[in-house]
Short mmCIF file of C-alpha atoms in Angstrom, two decimals:
data_model
loop_
_atom_site.label_atom_id
_atom_site.label_comp_id
_atom_site.label_asym_id
_atom_site.label_seq_id
_atom_site.Cartn_x
_atom_site.Cartn_y
_atom_site.Cartn_z
CA UNK H 119 33.26 16.20 18.44
CA UNK H 120 30.03 16.45 16.41
CA UNK H 121 26.58 16.85 17.90
CA UNK H 122 25.57 13.33 16.81
CA UNK H 123 28.22 11.81 19.06
CA UNK H 124 26.54 13.46 22.05
CA UNK H 125 23.24 11.60 21.49
CA UNK H 126 22.27 8.61 23.57
CA UNK H 127 20.80 5.55 21.84
CA UNK H 128 17.36 6.56 23.15
CA UNK H 129 17.78 10.06 21.67
CA UNK H 130 18.83 8.56 18.33
CA UNK H 131 15.78 6.28 18.31
CA UNK H 132 13.43 9.18 19.06
CA UNK H 133 15.11 11.35 16.43
CA UNK H 134 14.76 8.56 13.85
CA UNK H 135 11.04 8.33 14.65
CA UNK H 136 10.60 12.10 14.27
CA UNK H 137 12.49 12.26 10.98
CA UNK H 138 10.51 9.27 9.70
CA UNK H 139 7.26 11.25 9.97
CA UNK H 140 8.51 14.21 7.94
CA UNK H 141 8.04 14.31 4.20
CA UNK H 142 10.68 16.34 2.34
CA UNK H 143 9.58 19.26 0.20
CA UNK H 144 9.54 18.64 -3.53
CA UNK H 145 12.56 20.26 -5.14
CA UNK H 146 11.83 22.96 -7.68
CA UNK H 147 13.43 22.73 -11.08
CA UNK H 148 16.20 25.19 -11.64
CA UNK H 149 15.64 27.62 -14.48
CA UNK H 150 17.99 27.22 -17.41
CA UNK H 151 20.05 30.30 -17.90
CA UNK H 152 22.00 30.72 -21.09
CA UNK H 153 25.30 32.42 -20.48
CA UNK H 154 27.33 34.01 -23.26
CA UNK H 155 30.96 33.03 -23.33
CA UNK H 156 33.54 35.77 -23.73
CA UNK H 157 33.85 36.77 -27.35
CA UNK H 158 30.40 35.42 -28.34
CA UNK H 159 27.16 37.23 -28.98
CA UNK H 160 24.56 36.92 -26.25
CA UNK H 161 22.15 34.02 -26.85
CA UNK H 162 18.89 34.89 -28.54
CA UNK H 163 15.79 33.08 -27.31
CA UNK H 164 14.19 30.93 -29.97
CA UNK H 165 10.82 31.91 -31.27
CA UNK H 166 8.48 29.79 -33.30
CA UNK H 167 8.22 30.96 -36.89
CA UNK H 168 4.67 31.49 -38.13
CA UNK H 169 3.44 28.88 -40.60
CA UNK H 170 3.81 29.98 -44.20
CA UNK H 171 0.59 28.38 -45.34
CA UNK H 172 -2.30 27.27 -43.19
CA UNK H 173 -3.07 23.62 -43.73
CA UNK H 174 -6.63 22.48 -44.29
CA UNK H 175 -5.95 19.17 -42.56
CA UNK H 176 -6.46 18.96 -38.82
CA UNK H 177 -3.31 18.54 -36.78
CA UNK H 178 -2.62 14.94 -35.71
CA UNK H 179 -3.44 14.11 -32.11
CA UNK H 180 -0.37 13.78 -29.92
CA UNK H 181 0.66 10.22 -29.17
CA UNK H 182 -0.50 9.05 -25.77
CA UNK H 183 2.19 8.86 -23.16
CA UNK H 184 2.98 5.50 -21.50
CA UNK H 185 1.51 6.80 -18.23
CA UNK H 186 -1.81 7.45 -19.99
CA UNK H 187 -1.88 3.90 -21.39
CA UNK H 188 -1.29 2.10 -18.10
CA UNK H 189 -4.19 1.68 -15.67
CA UNK H 190 -4.19 4.12 -12.78
CA UNK H 191 -2.16 2.91 -9.83
CA UNK H 192 -4.29 2.13 -6.80
CA UNK H 193 -3.26 4.23 -3.86
CA UNK H 194 -3.76 2.53 -0.52
CA UNK H 195 -6.05 4.59 1.62
CA UNK H 196 -6.57 4.70 5.31
CA UNK H 197 -7.67 1.48 6.97
CA UNK H 198 -11.44 1.25 7.17
CA UNK H 199 -13.81 0.15 9.88
CA UNK H 200 -14.41 -3.58 9.64
CA UNK H 201 -17.65 -4.75 8.11
CA UNK H 202 -20.09 -5.88 10.83
CA UNK H 203 -20.20 -9.41 9.39
CA UNK H 204 -16.40 -9.72 9.45
CA UNK H 205 -16.26 -8.34 13.00
CA UNK H 206 -18.90 -10.86 14.11
CA UNK H 207 -17.00 -13.74 12.47
CA UNK H 208 -13.83 -12.69 14.31
CA UNK H 209 -15.62 -12.32 17.65
CA UNK H 210 -17.11 -15.81 17.30
CA UNK H 211 -13.75 -17.10 16.04
CA UNK H 212 -15.23 -18.42 12.81
CA UNK H 213 -12.42 -16.47 11.14
CA UNK H 214 -9.34 -17.37 13.16
CA UNK H 215 -7.39 -14.82 15.14
CA UNK H 216 -3.95 -15.95 14.07
CA UNK H 217 -1.80 -13.91 16.47
CA UNK H 218 -2.09 -11.61 19.48
CA UNK H 219 0.03 -8.84 20.94
CA UNK H 220 -0.40 -7.43 24.43
CA UNK H 221 0.89 -3.86 24.79
CA UNK H 222 0.47 -3.69 28.60
CA UNK H 223 3.57 -2.37 30.30
CA UNK H 224 5.04 -0.65 27.24
CA UNK H 225 5.76 3.06 27.00
CA UNK H 226 4.16 5.00 24.16
CA UNK H 227 7.09 4.78 21.73
CA UNK H 228 7.98 1.22 22.70
CA UNK H 229 4.37 0.16 22.11
CA UNK H 230 4.32 1.80 18.68
CA UNK H 231 7.58 0.10 17.69
CA UNK H 232 6.36 -3.27 18.97
CA UNK H 233 3.01 -2.92 17.18
CA UNK H 234 4.63 -1.95 13.88
CA UNK H 235 7.09 -4.84 14.03
CA UNK H 236 4.31 -7.26 15.03
CA UNK H 237 2.02 -6.22 12.14
CA UNK H 238 4.82 -6.30 9.56
CA UNK H 239 5.77 -9.77 10.76
CA UNK H 240 2.15 -10.92 10.68
CA UNK H 241 1.81 -9.75 7.09
CA UNK H 242 5.05 -11.51 6.14
CA UNK H 243 3.68 -14.75 7.64
CA UNK H 244 0.45 -14.39 5.67
CA UNK H 245 -1.85 -13.80 8.65
CA UNK H 246 -5.21 -12.22 7.86
CA UNK H 247 -6.49 -11.19 11.32
CA UNK H 248 -4.78 -10.43 14.63
CA UNK H 249 -5.81 -9.18 18.06
CA UNK H 250 -4.11 -6.09 19.53
CA UNK H 251 -4.61 -5.74 23.30
CA UNK H 252 -4.08 -2.17 24.47
CA UNK H 253 -5.69 -2.22 27.88
CA UNK H 254 -8.20 0.33 29.11
CA UNK H 255 -5.86 2.65 30.92
CA UNK H 256 -5.70 3.40 34.62
CA UNK H 257 -8.97 3.55 36.52
CA UNK H 258 -11.00 2.93 33.37
CA UNK H 259 -9.82 6.14 31.68
CA UNK H 260 -8.41 6.27 28.20
CA UNK H 261 -4.81 5.16 28.41
CA UNK H 262 -2.07 6.65 26.25
CA UNK H 263 -1.62 3.53 24.15
CA UNK H 264 -5.34 2.97 23.72
CA UNK H 265 -5.80 6.61 22.67
CA UNK H 266 -2.92 6.46 20.18
CA UNK H 267 -3.38 3.06 18.57
CA UNK H 268 -5.95 4.31 16.01
CA UNK H 269 -3.51 6.96 14.84
CA UNK H 270 -0.70 4.39 14.60
CA UNK H 271 -2.80 1.99 12.54
CA UNK H 272 -3.64 4.78 10.08
CA UNK H 273 -0.06 6.07 9.80
CA UNK H 274 1.71 5.87 6.44
CA UNK H 275 4.10 3.22 7.79
CA UNK H 276 1.22 0.74 8.25
CA UNK H 277 -1.02 1.85 5.39
CA UNK H 278 0.15 -1.02 3.21
CA UNK H 279 -0.28 -3.53 6.04
CA UNK H 280 -3.57 -2.79 7.84
CA UNK H 281 -6.81 -3.08 5.87
CA UNK H 282 -9.18 -2.44 8.77
CA UNK H 283 -9.76 -2.56 12.51
CA UNK H 284 -12.62 -2.63 14.97
CA UNK H 285 -13.17 -2.92 18.73
CA UNK H 286 -12.95 -6.47 20.01
CA UNK H 287 -15.77 -8.46 21.57
CA UNK H 288 -16.00 -8.48 25.34
CA UNK H 289 -14.46 -11.95 25.74
CA UNK H 290 -11.43 -10.82 23.69
CA UNK H 291 -10.82 -7.67 25.72
CA UNK H 292 -13.72 -5.38 24.85
CA UNK H 293 -12.79 -1.71 24.66
CA UNK H 294 -9.20 -2.55 25.60
CA UNK H 295 -8.55 -4.60 22.44
CA UNK H 296 -8.90 -4.33 18.66
CA UNK H 297 -9.36 -6.79 15.83
CA UNK H 298 -6.96 -5.82 13.04
CA UNK H 299 -7.26 -7.25 9.55
CA UNK H 300 -4.13 -7.40 7.43
CA UNK H 301 -3.66 -6.91 3.70
CA UNK H 302 -2.12 -9.65 1.64
CA UNK H 303 1.63 -9.20 1.24
#
């Protein structure tokens, strides 16, 4: 029996989350080694022969590679703080809040999974702004979900989804909620 058969579904889910956060090391290229076959002379490394006559013309410039011709690819950065004007429009509901998720009652990992699925679904539906309710934690302290949600929104898994976030207005949950803006899909 292998060790994987001993894992519970909860252990497998946690292990999948851990392995999803690890980036593999870049493999190094193996050096080419020339090996002489039996009965052959050992290979001699090639050297560049010196030019017989120096040319008076300048050497032609190397042709640009296709990567140099294409515009640089835009790398999606971390989500930014919302602009004050956008945050005000969301708080006054001039820009609609198209969906809401309440993370009360979830454990830390369950809340992260639910938030990720919710935001991916919101992007697929074409939503532009959503409300994420985290709660304020017990006795007004910083709850686990509330303390972690900023890290989750900036994680590589959501970098292509979330464009920005900001604390919600008091009537939307205040410190226990966030406005999240979503990139176009």
